XYZ file of C-alpha atoms in Angstrom:
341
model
C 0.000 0.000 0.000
C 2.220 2.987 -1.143
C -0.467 5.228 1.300
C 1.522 3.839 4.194
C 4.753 5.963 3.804
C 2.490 9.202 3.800
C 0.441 8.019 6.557
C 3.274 6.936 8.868
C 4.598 10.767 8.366
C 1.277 11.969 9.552
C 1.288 9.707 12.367
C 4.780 10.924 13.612
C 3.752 14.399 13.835
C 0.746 13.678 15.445
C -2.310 12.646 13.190
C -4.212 9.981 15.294
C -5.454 6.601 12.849
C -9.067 6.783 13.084
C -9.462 10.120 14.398
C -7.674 12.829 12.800
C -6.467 10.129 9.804
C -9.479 9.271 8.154
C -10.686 7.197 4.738
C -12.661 4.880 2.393
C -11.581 2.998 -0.562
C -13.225 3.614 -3.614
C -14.038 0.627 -6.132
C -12.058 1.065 -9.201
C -14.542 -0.158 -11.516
C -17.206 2.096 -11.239
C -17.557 5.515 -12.568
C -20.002 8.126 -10.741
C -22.199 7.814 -14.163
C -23.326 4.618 -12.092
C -25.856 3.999 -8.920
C -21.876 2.221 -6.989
C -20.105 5.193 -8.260
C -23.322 7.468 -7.206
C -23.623 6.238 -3.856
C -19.506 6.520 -3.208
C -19.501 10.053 -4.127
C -22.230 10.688 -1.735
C -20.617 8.668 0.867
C -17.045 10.697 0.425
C -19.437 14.203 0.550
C -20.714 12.657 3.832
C -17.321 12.060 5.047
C -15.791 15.139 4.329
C -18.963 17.018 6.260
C -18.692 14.381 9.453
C -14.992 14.636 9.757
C -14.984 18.468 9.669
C -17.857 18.748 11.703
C -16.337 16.443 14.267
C -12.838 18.504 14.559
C -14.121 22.318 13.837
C -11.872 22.610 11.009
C -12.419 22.727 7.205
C -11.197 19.496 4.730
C -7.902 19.200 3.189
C -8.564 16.569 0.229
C -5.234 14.571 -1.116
C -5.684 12.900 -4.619
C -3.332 10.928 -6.796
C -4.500 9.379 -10.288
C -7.857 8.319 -10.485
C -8.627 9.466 -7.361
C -8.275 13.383 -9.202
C -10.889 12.496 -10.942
C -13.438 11.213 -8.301
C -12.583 14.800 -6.160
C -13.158 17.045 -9.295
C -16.523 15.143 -9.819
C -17.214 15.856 -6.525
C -16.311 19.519 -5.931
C -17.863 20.254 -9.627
C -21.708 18.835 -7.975
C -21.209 20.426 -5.132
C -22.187 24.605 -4.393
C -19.416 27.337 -3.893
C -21.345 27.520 -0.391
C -20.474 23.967 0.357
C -16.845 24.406 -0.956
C -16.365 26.787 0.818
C -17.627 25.708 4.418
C -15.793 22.443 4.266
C -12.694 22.760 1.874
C -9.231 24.236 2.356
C -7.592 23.134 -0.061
C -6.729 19.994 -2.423
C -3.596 18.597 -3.234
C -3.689 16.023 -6.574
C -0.784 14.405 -7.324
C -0.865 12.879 -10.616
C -3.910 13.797 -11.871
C -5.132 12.581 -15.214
C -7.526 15.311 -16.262
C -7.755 14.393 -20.350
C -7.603 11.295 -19.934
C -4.479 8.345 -20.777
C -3.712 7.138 -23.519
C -3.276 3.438 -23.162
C -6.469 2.786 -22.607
C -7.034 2.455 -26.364
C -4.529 -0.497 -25.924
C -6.403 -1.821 -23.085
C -9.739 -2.042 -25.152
C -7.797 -2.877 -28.481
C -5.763 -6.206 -26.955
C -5.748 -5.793 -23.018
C -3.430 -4.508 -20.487
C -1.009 -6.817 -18.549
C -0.713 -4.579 -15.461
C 2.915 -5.636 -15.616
C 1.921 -8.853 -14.163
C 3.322 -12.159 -15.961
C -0.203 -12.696 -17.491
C -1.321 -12.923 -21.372
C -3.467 -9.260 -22.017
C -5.478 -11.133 -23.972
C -7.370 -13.276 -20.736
C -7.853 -9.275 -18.874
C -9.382 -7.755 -22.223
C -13.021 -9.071 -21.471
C -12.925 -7.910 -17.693
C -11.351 -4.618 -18.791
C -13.885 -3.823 -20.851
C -16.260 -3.832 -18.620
C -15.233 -1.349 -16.164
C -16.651 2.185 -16.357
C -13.458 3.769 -14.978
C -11.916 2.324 -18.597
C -14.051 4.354 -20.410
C -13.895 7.144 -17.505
C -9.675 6.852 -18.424
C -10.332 7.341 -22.240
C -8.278 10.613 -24.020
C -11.006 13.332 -24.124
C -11.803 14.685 -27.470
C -11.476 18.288 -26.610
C -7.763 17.930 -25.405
C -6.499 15.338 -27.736
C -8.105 16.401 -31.033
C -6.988 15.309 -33.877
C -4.040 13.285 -32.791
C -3.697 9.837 -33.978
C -3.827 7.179 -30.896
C -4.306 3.807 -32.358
C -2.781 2.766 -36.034
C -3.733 -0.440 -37.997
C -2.925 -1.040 -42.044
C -6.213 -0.085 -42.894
C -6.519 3.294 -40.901
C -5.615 5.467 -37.984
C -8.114 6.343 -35.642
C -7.783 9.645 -33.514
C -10.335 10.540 -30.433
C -12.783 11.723 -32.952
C -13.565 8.121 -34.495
C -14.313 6.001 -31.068
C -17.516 4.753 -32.427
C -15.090 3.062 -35.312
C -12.985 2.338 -32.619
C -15.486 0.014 -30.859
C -16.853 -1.157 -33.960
C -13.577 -2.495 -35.397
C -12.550 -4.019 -32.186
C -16.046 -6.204 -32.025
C -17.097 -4.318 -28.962
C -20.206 -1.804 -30.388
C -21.570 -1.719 -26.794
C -18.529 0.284 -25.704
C -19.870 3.270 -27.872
C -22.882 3.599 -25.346
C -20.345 3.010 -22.475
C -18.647 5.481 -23.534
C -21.275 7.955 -23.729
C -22.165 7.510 -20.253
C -19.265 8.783 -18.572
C -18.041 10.944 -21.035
C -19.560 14.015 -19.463
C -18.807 13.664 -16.284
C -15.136 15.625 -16.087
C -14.205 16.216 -19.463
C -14.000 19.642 -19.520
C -11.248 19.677 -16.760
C -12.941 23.098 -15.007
C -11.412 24.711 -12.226
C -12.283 23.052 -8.928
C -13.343 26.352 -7.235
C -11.556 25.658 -3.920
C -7.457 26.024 -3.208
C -5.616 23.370 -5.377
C -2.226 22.357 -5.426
C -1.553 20.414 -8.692
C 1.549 17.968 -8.634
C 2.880 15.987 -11.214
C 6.034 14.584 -12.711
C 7.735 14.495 -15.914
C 10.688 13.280 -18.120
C 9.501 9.774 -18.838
C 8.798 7.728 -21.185
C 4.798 7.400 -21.794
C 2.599 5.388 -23.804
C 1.318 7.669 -26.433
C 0.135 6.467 -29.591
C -0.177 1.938 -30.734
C 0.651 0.233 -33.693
C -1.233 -2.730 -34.671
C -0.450 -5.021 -37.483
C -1.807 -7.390 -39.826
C -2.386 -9.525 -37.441
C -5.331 -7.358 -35.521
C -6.246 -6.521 -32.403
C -5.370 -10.322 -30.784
C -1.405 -9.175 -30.829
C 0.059 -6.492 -28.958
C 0.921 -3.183 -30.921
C 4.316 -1.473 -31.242
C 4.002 1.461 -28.814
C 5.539 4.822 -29.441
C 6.215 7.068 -26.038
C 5.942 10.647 -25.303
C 6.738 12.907 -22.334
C 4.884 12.058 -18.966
C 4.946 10.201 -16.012
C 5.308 6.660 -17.374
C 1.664 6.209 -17.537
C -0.031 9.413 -18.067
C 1.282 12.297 -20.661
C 2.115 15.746 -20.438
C -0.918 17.318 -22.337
C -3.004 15.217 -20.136
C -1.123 16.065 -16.390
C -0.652 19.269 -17.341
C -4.246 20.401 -18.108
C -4.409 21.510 -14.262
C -1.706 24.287 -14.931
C -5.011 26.385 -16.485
C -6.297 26.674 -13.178
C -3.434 29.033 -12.167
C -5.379 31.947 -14.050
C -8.805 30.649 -14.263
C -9.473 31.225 -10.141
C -6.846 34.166 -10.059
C -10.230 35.945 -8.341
C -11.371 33.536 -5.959
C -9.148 30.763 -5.097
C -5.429 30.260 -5.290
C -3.821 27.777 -7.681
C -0.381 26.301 -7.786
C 1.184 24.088 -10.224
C 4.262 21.681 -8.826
C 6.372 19.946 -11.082
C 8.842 16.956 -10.783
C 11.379 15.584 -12.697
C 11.350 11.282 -13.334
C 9.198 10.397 -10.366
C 6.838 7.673 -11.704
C 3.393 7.723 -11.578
C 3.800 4.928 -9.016
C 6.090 6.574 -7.039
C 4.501 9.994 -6.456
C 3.196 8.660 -3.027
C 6.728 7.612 -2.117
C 9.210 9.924 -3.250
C 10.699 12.289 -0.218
C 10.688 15.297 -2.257
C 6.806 14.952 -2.873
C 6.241 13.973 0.215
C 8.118 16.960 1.372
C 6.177 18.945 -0.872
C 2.510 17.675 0.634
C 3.417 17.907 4.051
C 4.663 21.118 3.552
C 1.869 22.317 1.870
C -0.613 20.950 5.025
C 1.945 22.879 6.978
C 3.711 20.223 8.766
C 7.585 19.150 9.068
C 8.658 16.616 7.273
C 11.669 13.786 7.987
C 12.989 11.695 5.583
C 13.704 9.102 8.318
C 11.686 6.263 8.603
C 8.729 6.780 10.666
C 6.194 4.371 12.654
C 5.906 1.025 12.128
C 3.286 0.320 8.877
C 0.020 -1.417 10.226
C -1.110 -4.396 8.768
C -4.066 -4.109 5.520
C -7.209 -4.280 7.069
C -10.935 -4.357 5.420
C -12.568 -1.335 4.492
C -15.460 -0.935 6.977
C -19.078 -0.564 5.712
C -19.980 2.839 7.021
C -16.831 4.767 6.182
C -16.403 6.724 9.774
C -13.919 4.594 10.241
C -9.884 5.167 8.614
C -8.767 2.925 6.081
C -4.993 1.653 5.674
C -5.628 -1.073 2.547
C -7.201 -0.493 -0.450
C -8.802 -2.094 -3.633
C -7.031 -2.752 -6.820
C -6.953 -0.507 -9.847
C -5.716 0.141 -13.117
C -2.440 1.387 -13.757
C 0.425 0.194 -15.788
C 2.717 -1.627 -13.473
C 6.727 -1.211 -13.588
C 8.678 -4.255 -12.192
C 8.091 -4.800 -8.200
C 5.165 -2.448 -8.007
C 1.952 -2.989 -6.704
C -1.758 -1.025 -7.229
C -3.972 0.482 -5.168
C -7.178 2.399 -5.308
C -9.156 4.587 -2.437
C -9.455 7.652 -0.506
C -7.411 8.511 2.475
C -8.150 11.225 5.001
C -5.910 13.288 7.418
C -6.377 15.806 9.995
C -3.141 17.830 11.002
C -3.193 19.346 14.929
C -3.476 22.703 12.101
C -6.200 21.542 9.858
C -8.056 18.796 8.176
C -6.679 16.703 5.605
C -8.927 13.874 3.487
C -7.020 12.042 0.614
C -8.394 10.068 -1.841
C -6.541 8.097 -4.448
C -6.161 6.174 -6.864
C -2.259 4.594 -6.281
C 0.335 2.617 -7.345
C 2.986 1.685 -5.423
């Protein structure tokens, strides 16, 4: 669970597990477009307004992949009241606000996970989660940029019903349509963001298939990114620095060859988060890690383990999905991710 390196930080300078360090896992396969991804949403909203309520103070919210996404649904349903009364600011690490762009692999011939497993046997399964679709390159950021190449044609973000056709998968066009909508546009947050992300790596950006089809893997050509999300795509928050110039501040913080995996591990971002809750930060080892232990059903509780999700998996790393939540002796923090360790 990379979470536990954070958490153990937050324990040494005081956060108390299950009272100031608070969270709920979130189900990686379901988008809020669904009644599972519905009633999580509503059950993190609850959360955030409980543990604020309970301490006096207002909500810091940490994200990393996925999880970005889930808090910018959130904060976009909710009113600038609400915001307002229980937010003080969000970090995301890693956010991938336009979407990545080997998800057209994963639908096209499935995604390994960097486990020792043929694609092929995941491809069904991965189909059929909404966060898939959810993860698809957004038309209005990508364009016109070719993603997927076969002999017969390329295909860019503007042909997905092709797309799903040619893959023998039609149902993925109404899928598709379903989430689609739901953070697309990448807007503002409207609350105090701290956007952190890494660079300098090679990305999945763009898949060659061959005469063969879709049942062999493509030749992949990389861009700049984090190893599994790109640089047009992570660095769509960096808008936000002059669209709440008025009303809330905005800060972009950018690293250099940290892995999307690692971003919950390496000391300089951790330096960076803790400093930005206002706490000191020690690269020595902290507490002892506690054990994974089951998510409990009414989410008061805090949450050390999470569920599985998808990310691209380099060699010795695991994956993770959830929310976390802290509360500094200064403020309130809640987290929710989406990680690889």
């Amino acid at each position: 669970d990379s979470y536990l390196k954070l958490v153990s930080k937050l324990v040494d300078v005081g956060l108390k597990r299950n009272v100031t360090l608070r969270g709920a896992p979130a189900d990686f396969r379901f988008a809020p477009s669904s009644p599972q991804g519905a009633q999580y949403i509503n059950k993190l909203k609850g959360l955030i307004e409980e543990t604020a309520q309970a301490t006096g103070k207002r909500v810091s919210l940490i994200s990393h992949s996925l999880g970005g996404l889930q808090t910018l649904y959130l904060l976009s349903k909710q009113t600038q009241e609400w915001k307002d009364q229980f937010i003080e600011k969000w970090i995301s690490l890693s956010g991938s606000w336009g979407g990545v762009a080997w998800t057209w692999r994963l639908f096209a011939s499935g995604e390994s996970l960097g486990l020792p497993v043929d694609p092929l046997l995941l491809r069904e399964e991965q189909r059929s989660y909404e966060t898939s679709f959810w993860m698809l390159p957004v038309p209005r950021w990508f364009g016109d940029q070719v993603i997927l190449s076969t002999p017969k044609r390329n295909y860019t973000t503007q042909d997905y019903d092709a797309f799903f056709n040619d893959i023998g998968y039609s149902a993925g066009k109404k899928l598709l349509r379903r989430v689609e909508a739901l953070t697309g546009a990448a807007e503002a947050p409207g609350v105090n963001v701290v956007c952190m992300y890494s660079l300098g790596l090679d990305t999945p950006a763009s898949f060659t298939y061959g005469k063969d089809g879709f049942d062999m893997q493509p030749i992949t050509k990389n861009s700049d990114g984090d190893g599994m999300v790109t640089a047009s795509s992570l660095g769509l928050c960096d808008r936000w620095e002059t669209a709440q110039l008025s009303s809330h501040s905005a800060k972009v913080i950018r690293f250099s060859k940290v892995s999307h995996a690692r971003m919950l591990e390496d000391d300089n971002v951790l330096k960076a988060v803790m400093n930005e809750l206002g706490l000191p930060f020690s690269s020595a080892i902290g507490s002892p890690l506690q054990p994974f232990r089951p998510m409990p059903t009414n989410y008061s509780d805090a949450v050390l383990g999470f569920d599985g999700g998808l990310t691209p998996l380099r060699a010795g790393e695991g994956h993770n999905s959830g929310l976390r939540a802290e509360v500094e002796p200064t403020g309130v923090a809640m987290s929710l991710g989406d990680s690889a360790a």
